[in-house]
Coordinates of C-alpha atoms in Angstrom, one line a residue:
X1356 CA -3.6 -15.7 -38.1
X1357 CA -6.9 -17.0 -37.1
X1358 CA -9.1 -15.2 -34.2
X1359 CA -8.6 -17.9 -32.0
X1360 CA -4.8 -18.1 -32.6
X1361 CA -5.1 -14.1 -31.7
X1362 CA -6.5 -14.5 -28.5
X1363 CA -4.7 -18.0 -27.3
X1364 CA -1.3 -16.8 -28.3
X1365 CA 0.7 -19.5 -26.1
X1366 CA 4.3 -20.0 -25.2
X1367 CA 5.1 -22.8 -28.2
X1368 CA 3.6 -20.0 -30.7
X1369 CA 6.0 -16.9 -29.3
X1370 CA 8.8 -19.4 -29.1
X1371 CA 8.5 -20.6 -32.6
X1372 CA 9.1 -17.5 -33.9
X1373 CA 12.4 -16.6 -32.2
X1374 CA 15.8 -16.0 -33.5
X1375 CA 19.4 -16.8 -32.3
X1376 CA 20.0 -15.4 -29.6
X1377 CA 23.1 -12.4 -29.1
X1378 CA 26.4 -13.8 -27.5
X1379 CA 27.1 -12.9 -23.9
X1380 CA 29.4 -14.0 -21.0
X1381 CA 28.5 -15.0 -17.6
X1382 CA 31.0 -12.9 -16.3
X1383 CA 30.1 -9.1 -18.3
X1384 CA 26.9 -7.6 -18.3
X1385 CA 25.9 -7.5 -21.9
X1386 CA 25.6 -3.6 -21.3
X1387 CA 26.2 -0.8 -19.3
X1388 CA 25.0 3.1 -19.2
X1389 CA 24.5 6.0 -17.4
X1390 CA 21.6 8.3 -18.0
X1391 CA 20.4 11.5 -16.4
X1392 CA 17.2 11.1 -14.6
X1393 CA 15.0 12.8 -12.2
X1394 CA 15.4 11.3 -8.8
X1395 CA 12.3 10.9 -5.9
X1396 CA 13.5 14.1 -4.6
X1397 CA 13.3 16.4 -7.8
X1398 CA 17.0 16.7 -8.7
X1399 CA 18.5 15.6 -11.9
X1400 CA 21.3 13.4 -11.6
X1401 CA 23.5 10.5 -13.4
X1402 CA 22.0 7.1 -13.1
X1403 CA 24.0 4.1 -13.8
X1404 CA 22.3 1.0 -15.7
X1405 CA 23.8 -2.3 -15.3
X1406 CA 22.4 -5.0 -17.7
X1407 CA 23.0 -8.0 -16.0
X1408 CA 23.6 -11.4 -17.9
X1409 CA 21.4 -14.1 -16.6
X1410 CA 19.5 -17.1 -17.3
X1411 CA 16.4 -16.3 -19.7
X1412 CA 12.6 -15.1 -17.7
X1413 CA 10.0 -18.0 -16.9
X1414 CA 7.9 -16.0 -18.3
X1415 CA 7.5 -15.3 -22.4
X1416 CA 5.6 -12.3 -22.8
X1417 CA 4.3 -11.8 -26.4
X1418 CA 6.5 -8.4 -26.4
X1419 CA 9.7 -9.0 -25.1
X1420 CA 12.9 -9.2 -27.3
X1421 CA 15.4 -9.4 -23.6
X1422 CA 15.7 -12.5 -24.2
X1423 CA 18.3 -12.2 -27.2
X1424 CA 21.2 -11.3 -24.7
X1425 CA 20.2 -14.3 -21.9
X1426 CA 21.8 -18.0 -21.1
X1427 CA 20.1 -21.0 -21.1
X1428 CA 21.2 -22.1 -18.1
X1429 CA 21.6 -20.2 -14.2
X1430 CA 25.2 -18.6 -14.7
X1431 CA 27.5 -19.7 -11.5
X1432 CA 27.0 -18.7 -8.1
X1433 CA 29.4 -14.9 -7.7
X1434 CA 29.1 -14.0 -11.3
X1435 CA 26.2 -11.5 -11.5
X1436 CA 28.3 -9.8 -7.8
X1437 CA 31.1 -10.0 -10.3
X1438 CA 29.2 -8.2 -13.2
X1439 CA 28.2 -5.9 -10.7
X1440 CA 31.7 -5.5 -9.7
X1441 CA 32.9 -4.9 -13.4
X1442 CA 30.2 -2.2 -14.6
X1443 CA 30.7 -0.1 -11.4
X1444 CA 34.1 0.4 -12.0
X1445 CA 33.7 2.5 -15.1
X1446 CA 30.7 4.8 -13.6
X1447 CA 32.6 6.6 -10.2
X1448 CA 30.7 8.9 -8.6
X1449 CA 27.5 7.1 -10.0
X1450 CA 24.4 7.6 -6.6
X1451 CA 22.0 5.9 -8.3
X1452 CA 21.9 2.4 -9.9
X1453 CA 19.7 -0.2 -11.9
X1454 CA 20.3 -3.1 -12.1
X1455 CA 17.7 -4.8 -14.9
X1456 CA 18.1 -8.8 -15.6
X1457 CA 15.9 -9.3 -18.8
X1458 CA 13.6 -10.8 -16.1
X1459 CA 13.2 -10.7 -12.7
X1460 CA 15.9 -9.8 -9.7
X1461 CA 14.0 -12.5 -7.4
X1462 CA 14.0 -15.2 -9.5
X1463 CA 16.5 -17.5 -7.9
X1464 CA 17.5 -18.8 -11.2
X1465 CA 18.2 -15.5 -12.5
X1466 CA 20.0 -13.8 -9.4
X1467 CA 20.3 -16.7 -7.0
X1468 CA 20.0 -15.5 -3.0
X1469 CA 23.5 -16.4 -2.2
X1470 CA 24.8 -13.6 -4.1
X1471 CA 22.7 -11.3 -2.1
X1472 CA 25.1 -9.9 0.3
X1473 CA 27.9 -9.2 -1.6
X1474 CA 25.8 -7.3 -4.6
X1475 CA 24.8 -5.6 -1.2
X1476 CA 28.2 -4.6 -0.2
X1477 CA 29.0 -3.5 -4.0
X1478 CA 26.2 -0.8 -3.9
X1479 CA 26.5 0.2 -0.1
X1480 CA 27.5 3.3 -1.7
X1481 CA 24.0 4.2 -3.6
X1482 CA 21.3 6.5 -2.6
X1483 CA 18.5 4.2 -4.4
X1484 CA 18.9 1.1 -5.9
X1485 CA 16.1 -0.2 -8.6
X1486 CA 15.2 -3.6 -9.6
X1487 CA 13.0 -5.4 -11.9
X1488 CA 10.4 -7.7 -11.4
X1489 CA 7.4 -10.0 -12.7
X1490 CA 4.4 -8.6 -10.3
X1491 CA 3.8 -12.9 -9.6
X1492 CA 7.6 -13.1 -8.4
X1493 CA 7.2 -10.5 -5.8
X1494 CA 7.6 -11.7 -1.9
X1495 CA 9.3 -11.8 1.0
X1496 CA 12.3 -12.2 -1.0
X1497 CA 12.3 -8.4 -1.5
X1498 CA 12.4 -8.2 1.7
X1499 CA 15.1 -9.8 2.5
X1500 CA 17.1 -8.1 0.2
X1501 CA 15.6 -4.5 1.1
X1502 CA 17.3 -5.1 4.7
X1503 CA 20.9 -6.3 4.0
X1504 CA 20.6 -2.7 2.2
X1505 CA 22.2 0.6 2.8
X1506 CA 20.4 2.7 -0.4
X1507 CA 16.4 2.6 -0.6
X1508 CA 15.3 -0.3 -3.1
X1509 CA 12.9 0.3 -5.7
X1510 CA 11.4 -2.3 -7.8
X1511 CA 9.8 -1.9 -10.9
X1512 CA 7.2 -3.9 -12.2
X1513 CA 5.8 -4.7 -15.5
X1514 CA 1.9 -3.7 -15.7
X1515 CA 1.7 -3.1 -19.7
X1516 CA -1.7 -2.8 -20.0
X1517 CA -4.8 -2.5 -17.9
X1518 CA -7.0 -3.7 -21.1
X1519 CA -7.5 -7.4 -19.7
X1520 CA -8.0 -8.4 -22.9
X1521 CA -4.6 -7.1 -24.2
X1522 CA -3.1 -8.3 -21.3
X1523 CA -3.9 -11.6 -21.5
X1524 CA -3.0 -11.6 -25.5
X1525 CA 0.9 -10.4 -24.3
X1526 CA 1.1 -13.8 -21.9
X1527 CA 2.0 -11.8 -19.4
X1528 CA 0.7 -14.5 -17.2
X1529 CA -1.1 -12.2 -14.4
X1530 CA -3.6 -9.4 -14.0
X1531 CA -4.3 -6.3 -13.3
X1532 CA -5.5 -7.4 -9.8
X1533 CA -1.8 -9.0 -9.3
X1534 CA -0.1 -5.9 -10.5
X1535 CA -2.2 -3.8 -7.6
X1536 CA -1.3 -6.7 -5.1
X1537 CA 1.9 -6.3 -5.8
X1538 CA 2.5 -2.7 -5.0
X1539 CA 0.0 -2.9 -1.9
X1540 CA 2.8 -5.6 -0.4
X1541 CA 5.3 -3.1 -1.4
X1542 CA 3.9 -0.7 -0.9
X1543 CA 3.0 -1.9 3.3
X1544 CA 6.7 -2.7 3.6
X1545 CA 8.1 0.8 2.9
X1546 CA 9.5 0.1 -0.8
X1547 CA 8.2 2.6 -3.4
X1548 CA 7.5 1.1 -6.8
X1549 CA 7.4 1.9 -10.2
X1550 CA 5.8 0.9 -13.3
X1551 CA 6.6 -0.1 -17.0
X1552 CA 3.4 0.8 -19.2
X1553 CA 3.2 -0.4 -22.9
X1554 CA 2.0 2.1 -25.7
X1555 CA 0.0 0.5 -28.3
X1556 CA 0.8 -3.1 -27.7
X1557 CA -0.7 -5.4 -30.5
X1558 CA -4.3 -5.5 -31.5
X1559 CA -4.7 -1.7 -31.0
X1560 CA -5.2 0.6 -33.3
X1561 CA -3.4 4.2 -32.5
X1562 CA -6.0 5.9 -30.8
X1563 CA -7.0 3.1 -28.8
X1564 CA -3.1 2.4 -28.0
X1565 CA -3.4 6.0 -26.7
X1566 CA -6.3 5.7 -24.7
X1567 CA -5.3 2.4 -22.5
X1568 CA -1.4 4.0 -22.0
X1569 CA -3.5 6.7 -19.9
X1570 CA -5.7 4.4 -18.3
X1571 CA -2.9 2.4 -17.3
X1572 CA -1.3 5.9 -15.8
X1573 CA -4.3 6.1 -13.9
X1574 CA -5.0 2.1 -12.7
X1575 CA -0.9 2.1 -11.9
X1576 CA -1.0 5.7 -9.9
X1577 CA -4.1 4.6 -8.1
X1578 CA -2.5 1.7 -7.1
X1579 CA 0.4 3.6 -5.1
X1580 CA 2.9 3.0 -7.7
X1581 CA 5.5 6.4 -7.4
X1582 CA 7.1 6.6 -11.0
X1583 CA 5.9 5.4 -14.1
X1584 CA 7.5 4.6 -17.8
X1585 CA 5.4 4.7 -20.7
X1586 CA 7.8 2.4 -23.3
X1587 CA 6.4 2.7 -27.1
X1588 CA 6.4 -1.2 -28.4
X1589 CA 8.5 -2.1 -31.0
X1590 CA 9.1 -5.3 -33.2
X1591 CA 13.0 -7.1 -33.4
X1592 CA 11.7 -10.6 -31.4
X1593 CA 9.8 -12.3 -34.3
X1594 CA 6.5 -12.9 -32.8
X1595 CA 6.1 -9.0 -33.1
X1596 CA 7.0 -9.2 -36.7
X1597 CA 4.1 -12.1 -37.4
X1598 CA 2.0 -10.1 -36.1
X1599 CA 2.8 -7.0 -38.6
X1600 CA 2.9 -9.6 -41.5
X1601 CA -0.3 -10.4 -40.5
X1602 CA -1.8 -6.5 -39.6
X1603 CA -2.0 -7.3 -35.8
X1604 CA 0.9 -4.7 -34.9
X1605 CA 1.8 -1.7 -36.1
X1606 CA 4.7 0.6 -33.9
X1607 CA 3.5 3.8 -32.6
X1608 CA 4.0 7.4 -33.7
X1609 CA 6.4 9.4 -31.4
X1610 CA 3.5 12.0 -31.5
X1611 CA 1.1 9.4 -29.7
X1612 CA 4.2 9.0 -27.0
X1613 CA 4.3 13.0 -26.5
X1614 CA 0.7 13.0 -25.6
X1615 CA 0.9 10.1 -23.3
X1616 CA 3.7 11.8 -21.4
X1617 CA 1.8 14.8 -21.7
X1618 CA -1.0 13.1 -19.7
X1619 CA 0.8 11.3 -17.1
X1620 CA 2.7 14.5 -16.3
X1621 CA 0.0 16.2 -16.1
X1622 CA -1.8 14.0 -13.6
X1623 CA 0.5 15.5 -10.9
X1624 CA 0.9 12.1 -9.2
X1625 CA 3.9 11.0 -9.4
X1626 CA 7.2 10.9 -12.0
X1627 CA 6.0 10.0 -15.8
X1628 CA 8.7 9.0 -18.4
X1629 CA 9.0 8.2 -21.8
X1630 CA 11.4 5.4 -22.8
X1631 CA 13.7 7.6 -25.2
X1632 CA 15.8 4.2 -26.7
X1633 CA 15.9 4.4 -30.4
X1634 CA 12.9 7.2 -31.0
X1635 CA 13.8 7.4 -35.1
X1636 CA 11.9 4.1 -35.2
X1637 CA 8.8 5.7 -34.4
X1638 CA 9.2 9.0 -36.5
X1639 CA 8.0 9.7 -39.8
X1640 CA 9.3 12.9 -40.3
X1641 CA 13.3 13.9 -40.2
X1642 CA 12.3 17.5 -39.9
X1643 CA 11.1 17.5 -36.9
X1644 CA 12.4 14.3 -35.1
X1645 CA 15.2 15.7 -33.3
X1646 CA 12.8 18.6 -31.9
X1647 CA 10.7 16.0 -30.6
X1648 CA 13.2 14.1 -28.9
X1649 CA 15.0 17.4 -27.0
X1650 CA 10.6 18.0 -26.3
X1651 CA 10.6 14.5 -24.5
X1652 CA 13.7 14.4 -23.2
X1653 CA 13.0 17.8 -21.2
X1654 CA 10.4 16.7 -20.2
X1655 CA 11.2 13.6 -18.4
X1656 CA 13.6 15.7 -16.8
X1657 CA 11.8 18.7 -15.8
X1658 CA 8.4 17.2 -15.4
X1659 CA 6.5 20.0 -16.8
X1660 CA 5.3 20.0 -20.2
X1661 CA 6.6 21.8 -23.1
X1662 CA 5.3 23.5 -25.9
X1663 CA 4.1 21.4 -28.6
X1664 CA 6.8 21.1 -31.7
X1665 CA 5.6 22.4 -34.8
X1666 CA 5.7 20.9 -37.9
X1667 CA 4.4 21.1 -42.0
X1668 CA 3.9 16.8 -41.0
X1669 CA 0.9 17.9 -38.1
X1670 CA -1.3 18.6 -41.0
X1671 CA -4.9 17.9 -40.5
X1672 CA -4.7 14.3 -42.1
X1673 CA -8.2 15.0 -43.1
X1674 CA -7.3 17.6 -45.5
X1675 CA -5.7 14.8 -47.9

């Protein structure tokens, strides 16, 4: 890949390289889970995850593999209420729900408007309810939907990276500057945000993926976000794998993801997580791997860091 294809990576180029996509049925979410996580007020509690089949994002970040388990077309007016419906019948007692579209919640093509007040009445029962959404596709929309509700919204927002150089690369289609924007509206209207920050997107090596994961901690806290997850980037859409073929991507050690964590909680400003989905990926070492994923684990609960797992693989790479 040239060094002008590297820095001009378009739609037509991420699309080119795509696969078939998954299966799914306008009527099911293509998944469902509940997770423990700490809530706004400290506690640890179960947290239901909806994931809601919907027409494919505008938008075709560099990254993103969501778009395997998405129709082509807007599914019919009722049916994401009625995947709603579905999901929440096998999580009772569930306080806390997300409901994540592979996009955005407020684009109308995705989650049309109409369906607003019945996914209202569905999860009247919810102490918080969290949403996705592109930081360009946020407006009075939210709005709207924040007062047909009984549980406090929370909307989560994809910032990736505050290297604008990086950003730009991942066709994210918006800046830093938009991101802050974003939260600042949110913010003013009483609805807390959160963040999703990428560690060691392409075109980074693994000290520099490091680096900009903290400085996007920073940028994202500084710009009133309450919660932050730090999501270690991983191939599986194509584009991702092109760009390992070609020694512009490499996945990230789950030691680099301990000391981002370690960082953000550390910062004192607000929850940090680490994305814990499929952490062997990102492991070289079976000896210690399940140590380090009881290490995270604890401490996206607890918030507090542990000690550091010990391991014959922490050698000094020097001494080879």
């Amino acid at each position: 890949m040239s060094e002008k294809k590297d820095s001009n990576l378009s739609d037509r180029w991420i699309l080119s390289h795509r696969g078939a996509k998954n299966r799914v049925y306008p009527a099911r979410p293509y998944a469902w889970l509940v997770e423990k996580e700490r809530t706004v007020c400290g506690d640890v509690e179960d947290t239901g995850i909806i994931f809601l089949t919907n027409m494919e994002c505008p938008f075709h970040c560099l990254m993103c593999d969501l778009w395997k388990n998405t129709t082509d077309e807007p599914v019919p007016q009722g049916a994401i209420a009625s995947q709603i419906e579905w999901a929440l019948e096998k999580m009772p007692g569930v306080r806390h729900l997300k409901l994540y579209n592979s996009g955005s919640f407020f684009d109308e093509r995705a989650i049309p408007e109409n369906d607003y007040e019945r996914i209202a009445s569905l999860v009247s029962s919810m102490e918080t309810l969290i949403v996705e959404c592109h930081p360009r596709l946020v407006s009075e929309k939210c709005l709207r939907f924040r007062d047909i509700l009984k549980p406090d919204l929370h909307i989560a927002l994809g910032l990736e990276t505050v290297n604008p150089d990086i950003l730009q690369k991942l066709n994210k289609k918006m800046t830093p500057e938009d991101f802050a924007g974003s939260v600042n509206y949110l913010t003013a209207n009483g609805i807390l945000s959160r963040a999703f920050i990428l560690l060691r997107p392409p075109f980074l090596s693994e000290s520099e993926g490091i680096y900009w994961a903290e400085r996007s901690l920073d940028f994202a806290f500084d710009a009133g976000v309450e919660c932050c997850t730090v999501i270690p980037v991983r191939g599986g859409n194509g584009a991702m794998e092109e760009l390992m073929k070609s020694g512009h991507f490499t996945i990230p050690e789950i030691t680099s993801l301990e000391k981002v964590l370690e960082y953000g909680i550390g910062l004192g400003k607000g929850r940090v997580f680490a994305d814990t989905w499929d952490l062997g990926l990102f492991s070289k070492c079976d000896m210690c791997l399940d140590n380090r994923i009881e290490r995270i684990t604890q401490m996206n609960l607890r918030q507090e860091i542990f000690p550091q797992v010990e391991c014959s693989c922490d050698v000094d790479k020097s001494l080879f």
